[in-house]
Coordinates of C-alpha atoms in Angstrom, one line a residue:
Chain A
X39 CA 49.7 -34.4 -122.4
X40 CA 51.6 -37.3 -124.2
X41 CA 48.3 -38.9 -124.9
X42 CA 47.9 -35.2 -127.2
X43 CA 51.1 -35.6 -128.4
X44 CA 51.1 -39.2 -129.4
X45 CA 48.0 -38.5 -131.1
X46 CA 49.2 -35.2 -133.0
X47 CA 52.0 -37.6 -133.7
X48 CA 50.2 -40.4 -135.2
X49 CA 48.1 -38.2 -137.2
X50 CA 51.5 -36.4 -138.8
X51 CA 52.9 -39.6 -139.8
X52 CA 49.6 -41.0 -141.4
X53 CA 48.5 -38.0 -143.0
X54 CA 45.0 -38.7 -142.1
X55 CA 42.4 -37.2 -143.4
X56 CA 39.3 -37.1 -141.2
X57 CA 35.6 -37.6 -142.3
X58 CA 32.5 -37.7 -140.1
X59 CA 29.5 -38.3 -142.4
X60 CA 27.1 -37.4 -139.2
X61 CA 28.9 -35.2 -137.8
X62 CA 32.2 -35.7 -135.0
X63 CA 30.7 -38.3 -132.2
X64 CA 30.0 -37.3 -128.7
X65 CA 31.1 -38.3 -125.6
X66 CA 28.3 -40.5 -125.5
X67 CA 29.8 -44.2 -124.8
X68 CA 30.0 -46.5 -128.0
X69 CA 31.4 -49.0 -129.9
X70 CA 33.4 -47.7 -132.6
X71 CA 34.4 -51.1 -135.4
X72 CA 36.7 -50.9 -138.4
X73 CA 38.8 -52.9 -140.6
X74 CA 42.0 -54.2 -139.5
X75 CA 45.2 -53.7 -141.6
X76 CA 47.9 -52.4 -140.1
X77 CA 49.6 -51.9 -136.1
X78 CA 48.7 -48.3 -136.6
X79 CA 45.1 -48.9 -137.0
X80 CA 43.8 -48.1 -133.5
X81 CA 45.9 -45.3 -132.9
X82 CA 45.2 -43.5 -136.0
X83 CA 41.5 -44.1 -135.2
X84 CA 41.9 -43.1 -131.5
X85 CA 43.6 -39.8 -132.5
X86 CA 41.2 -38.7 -135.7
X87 CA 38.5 -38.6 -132.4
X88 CA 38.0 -35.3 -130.7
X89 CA 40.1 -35.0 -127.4
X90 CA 37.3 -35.4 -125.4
X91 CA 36.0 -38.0 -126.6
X92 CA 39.8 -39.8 -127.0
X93 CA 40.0 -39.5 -123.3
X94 CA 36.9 -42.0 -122.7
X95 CA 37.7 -44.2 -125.8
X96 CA 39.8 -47.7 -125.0
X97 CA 41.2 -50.4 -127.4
X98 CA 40.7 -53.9 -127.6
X99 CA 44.1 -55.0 -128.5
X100 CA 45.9 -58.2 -128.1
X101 CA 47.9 -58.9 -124.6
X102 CA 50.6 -60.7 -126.3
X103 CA 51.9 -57.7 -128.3
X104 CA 51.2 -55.0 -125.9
X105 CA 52.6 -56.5 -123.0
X106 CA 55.8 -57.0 -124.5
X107 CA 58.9 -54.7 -123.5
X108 CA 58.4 -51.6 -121.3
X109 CA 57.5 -48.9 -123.8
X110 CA 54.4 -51.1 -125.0
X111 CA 53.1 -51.6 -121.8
X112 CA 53.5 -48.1 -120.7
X113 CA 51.7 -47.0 -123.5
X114 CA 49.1 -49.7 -123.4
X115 CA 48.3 -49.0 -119.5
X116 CA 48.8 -45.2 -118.9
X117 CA 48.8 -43.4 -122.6
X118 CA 45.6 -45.7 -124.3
X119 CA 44.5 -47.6 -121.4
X120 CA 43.9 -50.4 -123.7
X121 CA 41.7 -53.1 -122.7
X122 CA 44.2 -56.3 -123.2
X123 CA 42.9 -59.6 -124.5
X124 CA 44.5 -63.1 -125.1
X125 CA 44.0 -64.4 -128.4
X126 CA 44.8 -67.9 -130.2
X127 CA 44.3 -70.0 -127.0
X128 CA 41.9 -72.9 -127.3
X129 CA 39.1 -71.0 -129.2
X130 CA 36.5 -72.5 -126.2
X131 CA 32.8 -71.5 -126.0
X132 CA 33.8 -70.2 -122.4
X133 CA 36.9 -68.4 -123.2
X134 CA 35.1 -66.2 -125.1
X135 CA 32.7 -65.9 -123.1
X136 CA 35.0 -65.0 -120.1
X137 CA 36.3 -62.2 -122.3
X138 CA 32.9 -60.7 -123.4
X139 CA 32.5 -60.5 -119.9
X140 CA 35.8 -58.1 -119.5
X141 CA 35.2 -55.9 -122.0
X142 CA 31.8 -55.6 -120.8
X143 CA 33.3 -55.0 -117.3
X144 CA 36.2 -52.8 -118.5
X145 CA 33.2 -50.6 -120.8
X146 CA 31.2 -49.6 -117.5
X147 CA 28.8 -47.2 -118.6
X148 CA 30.9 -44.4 -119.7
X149 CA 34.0 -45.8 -121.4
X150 CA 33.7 -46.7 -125.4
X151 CA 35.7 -49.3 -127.2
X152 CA 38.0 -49.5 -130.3
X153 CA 37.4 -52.9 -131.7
X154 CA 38.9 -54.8 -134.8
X155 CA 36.1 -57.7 -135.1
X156 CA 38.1 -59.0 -138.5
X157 CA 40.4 -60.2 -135.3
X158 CA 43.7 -60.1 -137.3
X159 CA 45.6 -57.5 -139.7
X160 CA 44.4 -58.8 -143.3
X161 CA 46.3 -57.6 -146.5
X162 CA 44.2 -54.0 -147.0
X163 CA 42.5 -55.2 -150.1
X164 CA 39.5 -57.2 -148.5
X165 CA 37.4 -56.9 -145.2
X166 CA 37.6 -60.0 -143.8
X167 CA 34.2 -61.9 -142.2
X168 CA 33.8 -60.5 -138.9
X169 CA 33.9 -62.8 -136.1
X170 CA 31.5 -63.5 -133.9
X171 CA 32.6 -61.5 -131.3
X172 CA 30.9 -58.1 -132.0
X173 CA 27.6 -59.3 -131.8
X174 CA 28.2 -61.5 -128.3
X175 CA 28.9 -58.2 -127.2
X176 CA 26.3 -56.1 -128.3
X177 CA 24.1 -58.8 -126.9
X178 CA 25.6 -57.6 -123.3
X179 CA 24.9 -53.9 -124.1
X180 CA 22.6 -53.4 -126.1
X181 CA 21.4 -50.2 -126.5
X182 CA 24.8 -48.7 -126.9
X183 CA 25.6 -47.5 -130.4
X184 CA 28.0 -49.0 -132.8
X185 CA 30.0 -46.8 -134.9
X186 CA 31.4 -48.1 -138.2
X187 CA 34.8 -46.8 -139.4
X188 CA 36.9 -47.5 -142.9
X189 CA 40.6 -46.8 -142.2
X190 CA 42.1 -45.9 -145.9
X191 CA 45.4 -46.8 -147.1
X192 CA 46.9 -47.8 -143.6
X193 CA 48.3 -50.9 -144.4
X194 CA 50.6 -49.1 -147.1
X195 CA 52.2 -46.9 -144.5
X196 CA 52.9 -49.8 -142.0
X197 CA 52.4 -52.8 -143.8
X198 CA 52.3 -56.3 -141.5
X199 CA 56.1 -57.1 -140.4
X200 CA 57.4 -53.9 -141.3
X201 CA 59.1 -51.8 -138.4
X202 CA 59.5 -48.4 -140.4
X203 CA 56.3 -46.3 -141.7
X204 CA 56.6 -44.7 -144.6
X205 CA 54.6 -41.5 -144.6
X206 CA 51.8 -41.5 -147.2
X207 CA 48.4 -40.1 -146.5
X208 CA 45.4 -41.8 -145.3
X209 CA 41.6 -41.3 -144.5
X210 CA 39.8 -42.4 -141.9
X211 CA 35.8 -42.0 -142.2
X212 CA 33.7 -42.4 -139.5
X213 CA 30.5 -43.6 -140.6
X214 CA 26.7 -43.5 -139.3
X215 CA 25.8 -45.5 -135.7
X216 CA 24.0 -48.5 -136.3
X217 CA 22.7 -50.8 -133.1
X218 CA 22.0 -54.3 -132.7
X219 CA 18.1 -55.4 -133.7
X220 CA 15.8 -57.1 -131.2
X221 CA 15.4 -60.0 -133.0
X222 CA 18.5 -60.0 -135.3
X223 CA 20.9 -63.4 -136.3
X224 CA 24.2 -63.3 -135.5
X225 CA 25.1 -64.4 -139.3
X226 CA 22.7 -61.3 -140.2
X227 CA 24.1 -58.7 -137.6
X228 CA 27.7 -59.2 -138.6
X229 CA 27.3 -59.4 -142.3
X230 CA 25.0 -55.9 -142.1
X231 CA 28.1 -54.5 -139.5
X232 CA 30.9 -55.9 -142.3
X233 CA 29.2 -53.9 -145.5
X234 CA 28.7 -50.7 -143.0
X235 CA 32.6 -51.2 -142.8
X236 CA 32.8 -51.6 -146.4
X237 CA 30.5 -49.0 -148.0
X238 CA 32.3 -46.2 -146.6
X239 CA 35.1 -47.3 -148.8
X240 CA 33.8 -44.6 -151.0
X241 CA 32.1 -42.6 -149.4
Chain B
X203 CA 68.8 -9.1 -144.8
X204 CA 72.1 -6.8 -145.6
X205 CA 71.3 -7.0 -149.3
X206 CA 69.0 -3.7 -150.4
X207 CA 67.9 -5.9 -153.8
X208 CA 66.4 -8.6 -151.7
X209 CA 65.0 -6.0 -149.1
X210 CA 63.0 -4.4 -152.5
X211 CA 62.2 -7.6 -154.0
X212 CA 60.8 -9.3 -150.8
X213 CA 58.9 -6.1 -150.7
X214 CA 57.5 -5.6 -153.5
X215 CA 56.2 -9.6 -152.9
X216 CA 54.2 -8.3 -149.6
X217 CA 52.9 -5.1 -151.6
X218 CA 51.6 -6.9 -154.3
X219 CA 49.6 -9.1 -151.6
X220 CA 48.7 -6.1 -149.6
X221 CA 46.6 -4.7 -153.3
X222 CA 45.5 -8.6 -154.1
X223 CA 44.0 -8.3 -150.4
X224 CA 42.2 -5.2 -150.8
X225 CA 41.1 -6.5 -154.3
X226 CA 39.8 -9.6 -152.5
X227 CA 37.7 -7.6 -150.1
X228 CA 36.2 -5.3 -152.4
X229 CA 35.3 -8.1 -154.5
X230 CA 33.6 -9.9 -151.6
X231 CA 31.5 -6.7 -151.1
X232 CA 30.4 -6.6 -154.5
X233 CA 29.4 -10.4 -155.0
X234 CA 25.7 -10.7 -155.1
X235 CA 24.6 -14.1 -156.5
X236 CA 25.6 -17.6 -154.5
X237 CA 28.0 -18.8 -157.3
X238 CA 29.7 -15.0 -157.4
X239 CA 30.2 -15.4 -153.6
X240 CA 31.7 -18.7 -153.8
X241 CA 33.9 -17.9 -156.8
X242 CA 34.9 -14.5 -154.1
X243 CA 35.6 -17.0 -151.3
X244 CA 38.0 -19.4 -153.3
X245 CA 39.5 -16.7 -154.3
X246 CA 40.0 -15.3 -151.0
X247 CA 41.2 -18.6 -149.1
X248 CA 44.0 -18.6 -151.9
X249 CA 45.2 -15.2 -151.0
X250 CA 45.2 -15.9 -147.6
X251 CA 47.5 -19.0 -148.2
X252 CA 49.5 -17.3 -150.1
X253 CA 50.3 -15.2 -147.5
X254 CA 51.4 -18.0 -145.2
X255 CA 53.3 -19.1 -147.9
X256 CA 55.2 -16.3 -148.6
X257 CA 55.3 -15.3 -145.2
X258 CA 57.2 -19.0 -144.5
X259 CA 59.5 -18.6 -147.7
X260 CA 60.4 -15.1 -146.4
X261 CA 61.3 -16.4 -143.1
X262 CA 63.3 -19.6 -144.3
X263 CA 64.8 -16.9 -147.0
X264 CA 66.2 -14.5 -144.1
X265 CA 67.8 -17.2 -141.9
X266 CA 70.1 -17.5 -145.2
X267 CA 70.7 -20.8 -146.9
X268 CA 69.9 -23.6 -143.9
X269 CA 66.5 -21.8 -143.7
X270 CA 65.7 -22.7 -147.6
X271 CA 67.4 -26.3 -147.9
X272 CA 65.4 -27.0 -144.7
X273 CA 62.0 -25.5 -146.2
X274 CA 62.7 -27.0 -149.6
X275 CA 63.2 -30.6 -147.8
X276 CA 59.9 -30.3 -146.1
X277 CA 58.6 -29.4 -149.4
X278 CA 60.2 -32.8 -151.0
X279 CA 58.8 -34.5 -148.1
X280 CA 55.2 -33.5 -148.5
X281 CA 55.4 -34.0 -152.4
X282 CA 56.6 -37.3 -152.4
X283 CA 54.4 -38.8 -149.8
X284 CA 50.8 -37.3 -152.4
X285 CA 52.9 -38.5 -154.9
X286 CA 53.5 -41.9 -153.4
X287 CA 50.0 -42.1 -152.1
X288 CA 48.7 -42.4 -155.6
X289 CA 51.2 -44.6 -157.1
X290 CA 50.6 -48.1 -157.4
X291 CA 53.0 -48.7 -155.3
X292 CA 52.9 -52.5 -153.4
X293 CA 53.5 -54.1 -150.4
X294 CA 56.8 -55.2 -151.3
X295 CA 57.5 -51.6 -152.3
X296 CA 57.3 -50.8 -148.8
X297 CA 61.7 -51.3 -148.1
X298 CA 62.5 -49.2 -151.5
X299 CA 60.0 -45.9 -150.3
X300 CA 61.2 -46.5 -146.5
X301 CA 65.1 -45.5 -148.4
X302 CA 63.3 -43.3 -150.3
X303 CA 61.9 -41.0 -147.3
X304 CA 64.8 -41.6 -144.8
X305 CA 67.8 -41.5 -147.1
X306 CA 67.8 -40.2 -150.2
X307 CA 65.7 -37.0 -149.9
X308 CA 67.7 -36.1 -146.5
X309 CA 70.9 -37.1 -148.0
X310 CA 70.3 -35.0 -151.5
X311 CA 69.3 -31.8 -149.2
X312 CA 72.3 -32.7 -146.8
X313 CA 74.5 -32.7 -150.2
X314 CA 73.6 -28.9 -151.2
X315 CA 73.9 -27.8 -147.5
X316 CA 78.1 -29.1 -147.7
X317 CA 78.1 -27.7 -151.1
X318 CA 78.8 -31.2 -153.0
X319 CA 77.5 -30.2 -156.3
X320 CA 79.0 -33.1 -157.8
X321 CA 77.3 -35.7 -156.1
X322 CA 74.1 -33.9 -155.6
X323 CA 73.7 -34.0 -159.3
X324 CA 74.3 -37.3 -159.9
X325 CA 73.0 -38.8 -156.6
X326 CA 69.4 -39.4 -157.3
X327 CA 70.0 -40.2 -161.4
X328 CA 72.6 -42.8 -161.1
X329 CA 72.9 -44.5 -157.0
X330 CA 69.1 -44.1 -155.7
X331 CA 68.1 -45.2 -159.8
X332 CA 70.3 -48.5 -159.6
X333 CA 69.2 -48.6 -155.4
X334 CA 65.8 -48.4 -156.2
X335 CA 65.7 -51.5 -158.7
X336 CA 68.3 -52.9 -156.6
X337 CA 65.6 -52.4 -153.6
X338 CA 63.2 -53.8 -155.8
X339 CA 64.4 -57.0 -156.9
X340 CA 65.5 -58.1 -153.2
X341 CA 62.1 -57.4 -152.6
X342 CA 61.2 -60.8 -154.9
X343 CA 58.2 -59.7 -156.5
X344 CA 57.7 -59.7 -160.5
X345 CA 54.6 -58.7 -161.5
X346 CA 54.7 -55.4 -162.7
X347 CA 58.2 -54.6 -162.1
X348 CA 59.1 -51.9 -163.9
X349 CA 56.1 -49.8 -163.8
X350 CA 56.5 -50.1 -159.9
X351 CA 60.4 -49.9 -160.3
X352 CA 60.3 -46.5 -162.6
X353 CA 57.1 -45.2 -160.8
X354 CA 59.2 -44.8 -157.5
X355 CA 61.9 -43.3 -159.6
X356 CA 60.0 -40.7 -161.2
X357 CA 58.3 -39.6 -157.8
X358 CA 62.3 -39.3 -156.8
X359 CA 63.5 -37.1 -159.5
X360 CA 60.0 -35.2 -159.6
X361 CA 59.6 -34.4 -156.1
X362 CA 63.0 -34.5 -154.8
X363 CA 65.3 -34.2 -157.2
X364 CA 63.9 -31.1 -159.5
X365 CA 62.7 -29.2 -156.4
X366 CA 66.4 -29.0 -154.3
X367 CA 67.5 -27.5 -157.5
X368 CA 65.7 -24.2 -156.6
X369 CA 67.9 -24.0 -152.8
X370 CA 70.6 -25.4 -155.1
X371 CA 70.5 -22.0 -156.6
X372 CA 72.6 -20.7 -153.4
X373 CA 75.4 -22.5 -154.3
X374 CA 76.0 -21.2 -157.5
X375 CA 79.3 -19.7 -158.0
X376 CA 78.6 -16.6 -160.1
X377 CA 81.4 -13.8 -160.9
X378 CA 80.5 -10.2 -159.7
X379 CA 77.0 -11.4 -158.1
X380 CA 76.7 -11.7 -154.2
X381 CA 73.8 -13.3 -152.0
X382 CA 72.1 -15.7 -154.2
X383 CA 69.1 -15.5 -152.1
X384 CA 67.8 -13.0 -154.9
X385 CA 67.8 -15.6 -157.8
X386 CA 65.7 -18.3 -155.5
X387 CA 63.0 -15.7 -154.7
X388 CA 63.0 -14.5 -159.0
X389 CA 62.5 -18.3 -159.5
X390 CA 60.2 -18.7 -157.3
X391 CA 58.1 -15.4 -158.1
X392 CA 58.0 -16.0 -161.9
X393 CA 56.9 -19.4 -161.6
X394 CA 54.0 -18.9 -159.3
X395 CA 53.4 -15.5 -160.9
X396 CA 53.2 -17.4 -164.2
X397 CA 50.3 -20.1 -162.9
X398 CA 48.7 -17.1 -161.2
X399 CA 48.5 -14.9 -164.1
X400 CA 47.3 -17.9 -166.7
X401 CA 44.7 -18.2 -164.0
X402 CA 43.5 -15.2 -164.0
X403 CA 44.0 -14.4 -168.0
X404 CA 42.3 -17.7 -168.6
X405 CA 39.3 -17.2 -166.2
X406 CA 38.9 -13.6 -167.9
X407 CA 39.6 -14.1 -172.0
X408 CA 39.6 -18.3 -172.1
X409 CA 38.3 -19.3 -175.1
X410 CA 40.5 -22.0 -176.9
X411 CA 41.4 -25.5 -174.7
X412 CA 44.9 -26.1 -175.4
X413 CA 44.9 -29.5 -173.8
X414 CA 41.0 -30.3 -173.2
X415 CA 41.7 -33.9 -172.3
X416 CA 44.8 -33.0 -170.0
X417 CA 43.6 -30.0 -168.1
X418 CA 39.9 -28.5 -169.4
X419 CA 40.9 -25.5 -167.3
X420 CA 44.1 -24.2 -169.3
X421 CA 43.4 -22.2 -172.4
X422 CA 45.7 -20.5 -175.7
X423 CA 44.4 -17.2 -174.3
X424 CA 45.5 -18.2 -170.2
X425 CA 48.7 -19.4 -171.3
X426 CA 49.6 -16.2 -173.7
X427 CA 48.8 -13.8 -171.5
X428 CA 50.4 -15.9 -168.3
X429 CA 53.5 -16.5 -169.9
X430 CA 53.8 -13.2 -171.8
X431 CA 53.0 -11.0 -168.7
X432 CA 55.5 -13.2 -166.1
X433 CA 57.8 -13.1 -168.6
X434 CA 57.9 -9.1 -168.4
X435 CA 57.7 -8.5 -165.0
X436 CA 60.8 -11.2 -164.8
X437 CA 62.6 -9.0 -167.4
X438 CA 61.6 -5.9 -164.9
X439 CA 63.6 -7.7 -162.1
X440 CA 66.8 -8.1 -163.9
X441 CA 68.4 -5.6 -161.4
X442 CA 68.0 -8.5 -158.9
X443 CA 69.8 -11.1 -161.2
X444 CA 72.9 -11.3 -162.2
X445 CA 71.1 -10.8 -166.2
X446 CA 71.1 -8.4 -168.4
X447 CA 67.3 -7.4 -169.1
X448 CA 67.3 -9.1 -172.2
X449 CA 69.2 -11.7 -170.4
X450 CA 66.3 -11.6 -168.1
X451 CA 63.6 -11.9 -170.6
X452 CA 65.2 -15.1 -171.9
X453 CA 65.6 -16.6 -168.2
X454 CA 61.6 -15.7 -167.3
X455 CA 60.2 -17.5 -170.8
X456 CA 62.2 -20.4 -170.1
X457 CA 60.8 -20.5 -166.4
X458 CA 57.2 -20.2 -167.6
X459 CA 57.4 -22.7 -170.1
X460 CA 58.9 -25.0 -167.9
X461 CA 56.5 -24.6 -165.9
X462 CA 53.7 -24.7 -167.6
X463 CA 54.7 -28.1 -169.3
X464 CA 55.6 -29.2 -165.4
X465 CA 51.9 -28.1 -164.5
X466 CA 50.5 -30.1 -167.6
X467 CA 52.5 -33.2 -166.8
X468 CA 51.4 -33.2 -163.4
X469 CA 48.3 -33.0 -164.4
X470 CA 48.1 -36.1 -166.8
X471 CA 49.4 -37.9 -164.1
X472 CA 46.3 -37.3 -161.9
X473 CA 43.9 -37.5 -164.4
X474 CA 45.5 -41.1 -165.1
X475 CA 44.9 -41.9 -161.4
X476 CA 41.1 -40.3 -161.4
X477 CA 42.0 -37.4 -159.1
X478 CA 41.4 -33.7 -159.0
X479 CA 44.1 -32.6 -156.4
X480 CA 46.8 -34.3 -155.1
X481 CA 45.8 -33.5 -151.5
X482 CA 44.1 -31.1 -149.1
X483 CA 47.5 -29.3 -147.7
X484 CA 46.6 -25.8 -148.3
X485 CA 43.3 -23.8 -148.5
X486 CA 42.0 -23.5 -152.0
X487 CA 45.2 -24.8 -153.9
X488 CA 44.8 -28.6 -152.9
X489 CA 48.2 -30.3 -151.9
X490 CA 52.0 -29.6 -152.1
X491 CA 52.3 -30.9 -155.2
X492 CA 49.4 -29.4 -157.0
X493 CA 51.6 -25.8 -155.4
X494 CA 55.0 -26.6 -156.9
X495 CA 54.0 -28.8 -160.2
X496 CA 55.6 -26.1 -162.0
X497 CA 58.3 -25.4 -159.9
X498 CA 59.1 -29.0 -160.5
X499 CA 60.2 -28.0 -164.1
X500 CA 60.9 -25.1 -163.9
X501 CA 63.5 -25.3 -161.2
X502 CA 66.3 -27.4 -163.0
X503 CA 66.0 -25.8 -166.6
X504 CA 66.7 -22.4 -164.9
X505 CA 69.7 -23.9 -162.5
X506 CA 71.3 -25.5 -165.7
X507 CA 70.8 -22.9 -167.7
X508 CA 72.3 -20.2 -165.0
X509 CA 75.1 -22.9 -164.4
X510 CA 75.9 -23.0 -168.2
X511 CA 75.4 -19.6 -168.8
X512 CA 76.7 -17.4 -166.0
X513 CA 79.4 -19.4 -163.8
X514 CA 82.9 -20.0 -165.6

C-alpha cells in the first residue's frame, strides 16, 4: 500500500507523462537503463511502470545514500527493495566483479533491475559514457532483455544538492528492448545502449 | 445555495450542457467519414470535460468562498508549473521557483481568504518582483539575467497573480448586492462562453486570419461572432450582477476582449517555445493553462473595473 502511494506520490510531484513506444512491459524480468540526472530518477521510473510489474522491479542505488537515517533505509529495504551497492572504493577489477555477481544474485530469475549505468547524476544536458558495468552484466544474463528509458526534464524539478522539488512536468519514455549480441564489444555494446538512451530524446 | 440568482444561473450552466450533450450524440450518429468521426469525438471529450469542470467549480462555488480560493490555488498551481516547464528557466533558478511554489502563490491565495486587499494587490507586483531578482542574484549566475529574472516574474503575475483576482471577486464590497458568488460564475461563464463561441463561429463562417502567425486557428469572423454573442448573453445575466443591462453589456465586451487578447498572448508565448498545448491535463483542451489563457486577462480588467466602478 505505501509502495502505491509513494508511487501515486512521485508521479504528482513530477508531473510525468508516460510513453511506451511498444507498448507497457510485462512482467517478464528485464533490465530497464536510463540517464541519470536527478535523486528522483528511479522512483519516477519505478512508479511510471504498471503495478504489477513495480512489484518485481528493484534499484540499483548507491549504499551510502540509502543507508543513511531511518526513513532511507526503510524505504530502500521494505517500500523499493533496492538492491544497495558501494561505490567510489578502489575501482578494482574484483570489486566489480564481486558486485556483478550481487546483482546477478539479487536478479534471480524473476526480479528486474532499475539501473543508472552513467553511474553518477550529470547536469541533464548530456548523457554521459556509460560505464562498463551494463555490459559485465548482461554478459551474466544474457538473454534477458534490456529496456532503454529517457527520463525528461528531471533534473529541473530536483536539481543535484537541492532538498526542495519544485513541481514542473516531466516525461519519461520507455523505449524498445534491445539485448546483448553474441559476439558484441563492450566499447560497441555500450555506445549502441547510450544512443538508445539518447534517441528517445525526441521521440 | 440560499441565493435563488445563483440557484438559476448555476442552472441554466448544467442545462446548457445537458442540450450541448444531446447535440454531441446526435452528431456522433450522423458522422460518416473517418475525419467527421474524429472531428465528433474531439468534440465530445471536450463536453465531457467540461462537465467535470463545471461540475468541480459548482462544488467549490457551493462550499462558499474557501471552496473557490482553494480551487483557484490549485488552478495557479497547475498553471505555473506548464508555465514554468517551458521557460528557460536554469539550474540556479531552482531557489527563486522553490519561493515561487511554496510561498508566494499560497501566501497571495492565503491573503484573499483574510480579506487583505491591500497587500494582495501589491504582493506579487512589488515584494515577490524585488524577491525574485533578489532570489536571483544570490543565486550568482549572469548570463541571461534578466530574461530568466522577468520570465519567472511574468509566470507569477500570469498564473498567479491575474487568476486569484477571479475568487478575489468575493471580497468585493458592493452597496445593495449580496453573495458575490454570482459575479465569479458571470466571469467565469462569459469568458469561457466567449472562446467557446469564437470556436464554434470560427470553425462554421472562418474566413479571414486575424493573427495567421500567432494563432492560424482564430479568424475576424470567430472573433465577431464570439465576442458579439458572449457579450449578449452577459448583457442577458445582468439580473445576476449588481449592473444595469447596459452596465452589463459594457462588463461582457470588456471580458471577451480581455480574453481574447489573454488567449492571443498565450499563444505567442508557445509558439515562441515550439509548442502546441501547454500540457495534457484535460481531455481535448490540452493543459490548465491552454483552459484559463483567457481568464488570465480577463479576470483583473473585470475586478478593477467592478472595484472602480461599483464599490464606494
Amino acid at each position: 500500500m505505501i509502495a502505491g502511494l509513494l508511487a501515486s506520490l512521485a508521479r504528482l510531484v513530477s508531473g510525468a507523462s508516460v510513453f511506451f513506444l511498444s507498448g507497457p512491459p510485462d512482467t517478464r524480468q528485464r533490465i530497464y537503463f536510463a540517464n541519470h540526472t536527478s535523486h528522483l530518477d528511479f522512483v519516477v521510473l519505478w512508479s511510471a511502470l504498471p503495478a504489477p510489474v513495480r512489484e518485481g522491479t528493484r534499484p540499483v542505488a548507491a549504499r551510502d545514500y540509502w543507508e543513511r537515517g531511518a526513513l532511507r533505509r526503510y524505504l530502500s529495504e521494505k517500500v523499493f527493495r533496492a538492491v544497495l551497492i558501494g561505490r567510489g572504493g578502489t575501482g578494482s577489477v574484483a570489486e566489480a566483479r564481486t558486485t556483478i555477481e550481487r546483482l546477478v544474485a539479487e536478479m534471480g530469475d524473476r526480479s528486474s533491475l532499475i539501473v543508472f549505468p552513467e553511474g553518477t547524476r550529470g547536469s541533464g544536458e548530456e548523457v554521459a559514457p556509460f560505464k562498463s558495468g551494463l555490459y559485465h552484466l548482461c554478459r551474466q544474463k544474457p538473454g534477458v532483455e534490456l529496456l532503454p528509458v529517457y527520463l525528461d526534464n528531471l533534473n529541473r524539478i530536483l536539481p543535484k544538492g537541492e532538498m526542495l522539488p519544485v513541481p514542473m512536468l516531466s516525461r519519461v519514455v520507455f523505449g524498445r528492448s534491445m539485448l546483448l549480441a553474441p559476439e558484441e564489444t563492450k566499447r560497441r555494446f555500450l555506445e549502441r545502449a547510450r544512443d538508445a538512451v539518447c534517441a528517445l530524446r525526441d521521440p | 445555495m440560499k441565493d435563488p440568482a445563483l440557484v438559476r444561473l448555476v442552472g441554466g450552466i448544467l442545462a446548457l450542457l445537458v442540450v450541448a450533450s444531446a447535440v454531441g450524440a446526435v452528431l456522433a450518429r450522423k458522422a460518416r467519414s473517418e475525419a467527421a468521426r474524429a472531428k465528433v469525438a474531439n468534440l465530445n471529450a471536450r463536453i465531457r470535460a467540461w462537465w467535470l469542470m463545471v461540475g468541480v467549480f459548482t462544488i467549490a462555488v457551493w462550499t462558499g468562498g474557501i471552496g473557490s480560493i482553494v480551487l483557484f490555488a490549485l488552478m495557479s498551481v497547475l498553471a505555473l508549473r506548464e508555465f514554468v516547464t517551458l521557460a528557460p528557466t536554469r539550474r540556479e533558478d531552482h531557489r527563486t521557483l522553490v519561493w515561487s511554489f511554496f510561498v508566494v502563490t499560497p501566501l497571495q491565495y492565503l491573503l484573499i481568504a483574510i480579506r487583505w486587499y491591500g497587500l494582495f494587490a501589491i504582493m506579487i507586483p512589488v515584494y515577490a518582483f524585488v524577491l525574485v531578482a533578489v532570489s536571483n542574484v544570490i543565486a550568482g549566475r549572469t548570463d541571461r539575467f534578466l530574461e530568466r529574472t522577468a520570465t519567472i516574474h511574468w509566470g507569477l503575475m500570469v498564473c498567479v497573480y491575474c487568476v486569484s483576482h477571479a475568487p478575489a471577486l468575493l471580497i468585493l464590497q458592493i452597496p445593495g448586492y449580496r453573495s458575490n458568488a454570482k459575479l465569479l460564475v458571470f466571469l467565469v461563464l462569459v469568458v469561457q462562453l466567449s472562446d467557446v463561441l469564437q470556436y464554434v463561429f470560427g470553425k462554421l463562417f472562418g474566413r479571414h486570419r486575424i493573427a495567421p502567425v500567432i494563432s492560424p486557428n482564430k479568424t475576424w469572423e470567430g472573433f465577431l461572432g464570439g465576442v458579439i454573442a458572449a457579450s449578449g448573453i452577459g448583457t442577458a445575466l445582468w439580473w445576476a450582477t449588481p449592473f444595469t443591462p447596459a452596465e452589463a453589456l459594457a462588463m461582457s465586451i470588456a471580458i471577451t476582449l480581455a480574453g481574447f487578447a489573454g488567449g492571443l498572448v498565450m499563444s505567442a508565448i508557445k509558439r515562441d517555445r515550439g509548442v502546441k498545448d501547454y500540457g495534457a491535463l484535460i481531455a481535448g483542451h490540452g493543459g490548465m493553462l491552454d483552459r484559463i489563457d483567457s481568464l488570465c486577462f480577463a479576470a483583473p480588467v473585470f475586478f478593477h473595473l467592478t472595484r472602480y466602478f461599483f464599490t464606494p
